[in-house]
Amino acid sequence: MGVFSRHAGGDDHFGPDYGAAQVDTVARGGLSEQCPNLARLFRNMTFTISAENHLMSAVLEGNTNRRRVAKQWIEDNPQMVASWLEGVTRYQGGPISKVFDISLARND
C-alpha cells in the first residue's frame, strides 16, 4: 500500500493536525427528523487518525480493491464498527447489527 503523505504547512490551510481535529457531517434540513437512524449513525461515526490514514492510503493506491480493503478494515475493527451501530435500528425496528453482519458476509 502506498504512503499517504501530507505537505508541510497543511495546518495553516486545513487546521490543527492537518484538519484531523474535526470533520463535520452536513446534511439537508429535516434529515434528522425524517431519518433519525441515519442521523444517529452519522453522530456515532468517528475515525482515528490511524484508521483515516490507512483507508485513505488504500483509496489513493491505484491497484487496490477498495471494497475489499474497507471490508477487511471493518472485520479488523469490530469494536469501532459496533460503536457506530449503537442505537441504530432497522427501519422496521430491531438492531441493525445482524443485518449489517449478513450484508458484510455476502459482499466479497
mmCIF file of C-alpha atoms in Angstrom:
data_model
loop_
_atom_site.group_PDB
_atom_site.id
_atom_site.type_symbol
_atom_site.label_atom_id
_atom_site.label_comp_id
_atom_site.label_asym_id
_atom_site.label_seq_id
_atom_site.Cartn_x
_atom_site.Cartn_y
_atom_site.Cartn_z
ATOM 1 C CA MET A 1 0.000 0.000 0.000
ATOM 2 C CA GLY A 2 1.226 3.491 -0.753
ATOM 3 C CA VAL A 3 2.165 6.030 1.854
ATOM 4 C CA PHE A 4 -0.255 8.891 2.350
ATOM 5 C CA SER A 5 1.891 11.997 2.721
ATOM 6 C CA ARG A 6 0.857 15.442 3.775
ATOM 7 C CA HIS A 7 2.558 18.607 2.643
ATOM 8 C CA ALA A 8 4.266 20.954 5.059
ATOM 9 C CA GLY A 9 2.107 23.890 6.063
ATOM 10 C CA GLY A 10 -1.112 21.892 5.995
ATOM 11 C CA ASP A 11 -2.115 23.149 9.437
ATOM 12 C CA ASP A 12 -2.359 26.676 8.041
ATOM 13 C CA HIS A 13 -4.818 25.551 5.390
ATOM 14 C CA PHE A 14 -6.661 22.603 6.979
ATOM 15 C CA GLY A 15 -6.469 23.454 10.677
ATOM 16 C CA PRO A 16 -4.717 21.744 13.586
ATOM 17 C CA ASP A 17 -3.259 18.304 12.917
ATOM 18 C CA TYR A 18 -3.789 18.750 9.146
ATOM 19 C CA GLY A 19 -7.535 19.018 9.602
ATOM 20 C CA ALA A 20 -7.699 15.874 11.688
ATOM 21 C CA ALA A 21 -9.039 17.801 14.649
ATOM 22 C CA GLN A 22 -12.651 17.680 13.477
ATOM 23 C CA VAL A 23 -14.685 16.850 10.402
ATOM 24 C CA ASP A 24 -18.351 17.781 10.459
ATOM 25 C CA THR A 25 -21.112 15.943 8.628
ATOM 26 C CA VAL A 26 -23.532 18.272 6.907
ATOM 27 C CA ALA A 27 -26.968 17.107 5.779
ATOM 28 C CA ARG A 28 -30.077 18.759 4.432
ATOM 29 C CA GLY A 29 -32.520 20.373 6.809
ATOM 30 C CA GLY A 30 -35.042 17.970 8.316
ATOM 31 C CA LEU A 31 -32.960 14.842 7.736
ATOM 32 C CA SER A 32 -32.523 14.188 11.466
ATOM 33 C CA GLU A 33 -36.276 14.234 11.997
ATOM 34 C CA GLN A 34 -37.062 12.263 8.852
ATOM 35 C CA CYS A 35 -34.286 9.661 9.223
ATOM 36 C CA PRO A 36 -33.267 9.534 12.906
ATOM 37 C CA ASN A 37 -31.317 6.306 12.432
ATOM 38 C CA LEU A 38 -29.161 7.807 9.717
ATOM 39 C CA ALA A 39 -28.602 10.892 11.864
ATOM 40 C CA ARG A 40 -27.616 8.649 14.799
ATOM 41 C CA LEU A 41 -25.201 6.703 12.588
ATOM 42 C CA PHE A 42 -23.608 9.963 11.406
ATOM 43 C CA ARG A 43 -23.274 11.167 15.018
ATOM 44 C CA ASN A 44 -21.750 7.843 16.084
ATOM 45 C CA MET A 45 -19.179 7.632 13.289
ATOM 46 C CA THR A 46 -15.701 8.718 14.222
ATOM 47 C CA PHE A 47 -12.345 7.721 12.766
ATOM 48 C CA THR A 48 -8.967 7.657 14.440
ATOM 49 C CA ILE A 49 -6.106 9.325 12.593
ATOM 50 C CA SER A 50 -4.551 5.913 12.038
ATOM 51 C CA ALA A 51 -7.790 4.494 10.561
ATOM 52 C CA GLU A 52 -8.198 7.513 8.302
ATOM 53 C CA ASN A 53 -4.602 7.236 7.112
ATOM 54 C CA HIS A 54 -4.955 3.513 6.421
ATOM 55 C CA LEU A 55 -8.190 3.872 4.473
ATOM 56 C CA MET A 56 -7.071 6.955 2.539
ATOM 57 C CA SER A 57 -3.842 5.208 1.543
ATOM 58 C CA ALA A 58 -5.955 2.445 0.014
ATOM 59 C CA VAL A 59 -8.144 4.950 -1.817
ATOM 60 C CA LEU A 60 -5.088 6.663 -3.280
ATOM 61 C CA GLU A 61 -3.465 3.387 -4.373
ATOM 62 C CA GLY A 62 -4.374 2.741 -7.996
ATOM 63 C CA ASN A 63 -4.395 -1.069 -7.972
ATOM 64 C CA THR A 64 -6.226 -1.567 -4.692
ATOM 65 C CA ASN A 65 -9.616 -3.224 -4.414
ATOM 66 C CA ARG A 66 -11.136 -0.509 -2.216
ATOM 67 C CA ARG A 67 -14.195 -2.555 -1.310
ATOM 68 C CA ARG A 68 -12.011 -5.419 -0.094
ATOM 69 C CA VAL A 69 -9.809 -3.034 1.914
ATOM 70 C CA ALA A 70 -12.883 -1.457 3.538
ATOM 71 C CA LYS A 71 -14.387 -4.861 4.334
ATOM 72 C CA GLN A 72 -11.111 -6.054 5.845
ATOM 73 C CA TRP A 73 -10.848 -2.868 7.913
ATOM 74 C CA ILE A 74 -14.399 -3.396 9.194
ATOM 75 C CA GLU A 75 -13.602 -7.014 10.108
ATOM 76 C CA ASP A 76 -10.390 -5.914 11.859
ATOM 77 C CA ASN A 77 -12.149 -3.151 13.860
ATOM 78 C CA PRO A 78 -15.355 -4.678 15.247
ATOM 79 C CA GLN A 79 -15.411 -2.505 18.386
ATOM 80 C CA MET A 80 -15.305 0.705 16.386
ATOM 81 C CA VAL A 81 -17.992 -0.508 13.978
ATOM 82 C CA ALA A 82 -20.148 -1.659 16.913
ATOM 83 C CA SER A 83 -19.879 1.831 18.415
ATOM 84 C CA TRP A 84 -21.104 3.303 15.113
ATOM 85 C CA LEU A 85 -24.126 0.990 15.093
ATOM 86 C CA GLU A 86 -25.003 1.557 18.754
ATOM 87 C CA GLY A 87 -28.612 2.706 18.997
ATOM 88 C CA VAL A 88 -29.157 2.409 15.226
ATOM 89 C CA THR A 89 -32.168 0.278 14.359
ATOM 90 C CA ARG A 90 -33.699 -1.144 11.225
ATOM 91 C CA TYR A 91 -36.494 0.842 9.607
ATOM 92 C CA GLN A 92 -38.933 -1.821 10.817
ATOM 93 C CA GLY A 93 -37.319 -1.843 14.275
ATOM 94 C CA GLY A 94 -34.757 -4.112 15.878
ATOM 95 C CA PRO A 95 -30.982 -3.766 15.891
ATOM 96 C CA ILE A 96 -29.184 -3.150 12.627
ATOM 97 C CA SER A 97 -26.100 -5.132 13.651
ATOM 98 C CA LYS A 98 -27.403 -8.533 12.446
ATOM 99 C CA VAL A 99 -28.430 -7.083 9.086
ATOM 100 C CA PHE A 100 -25.029 -5.414 8.822
ATOM 101 C CA ASP A 101 -23.220 -8.686 9.618
ATOM 102 C CA ILE A 102 -25.237 -10.595 6.993
ATOM 103 C CA SER A 103 -24.592 -7.908 4.386
ATOM 104 C CA LEU A 104 -20.881 -7.890 5.177
ATOM 105 C CA ALA A 105 -20.704 -11.680 4.801
ATOM 106 C CA ARG A 106 -22.376 -11.543 1.369
ATOM 107 C CA ASN A 107 -20.267 -8.784 -0.160
ATOM 108 C CA ASP A 108 -16.878 -10.117 -1.115
#
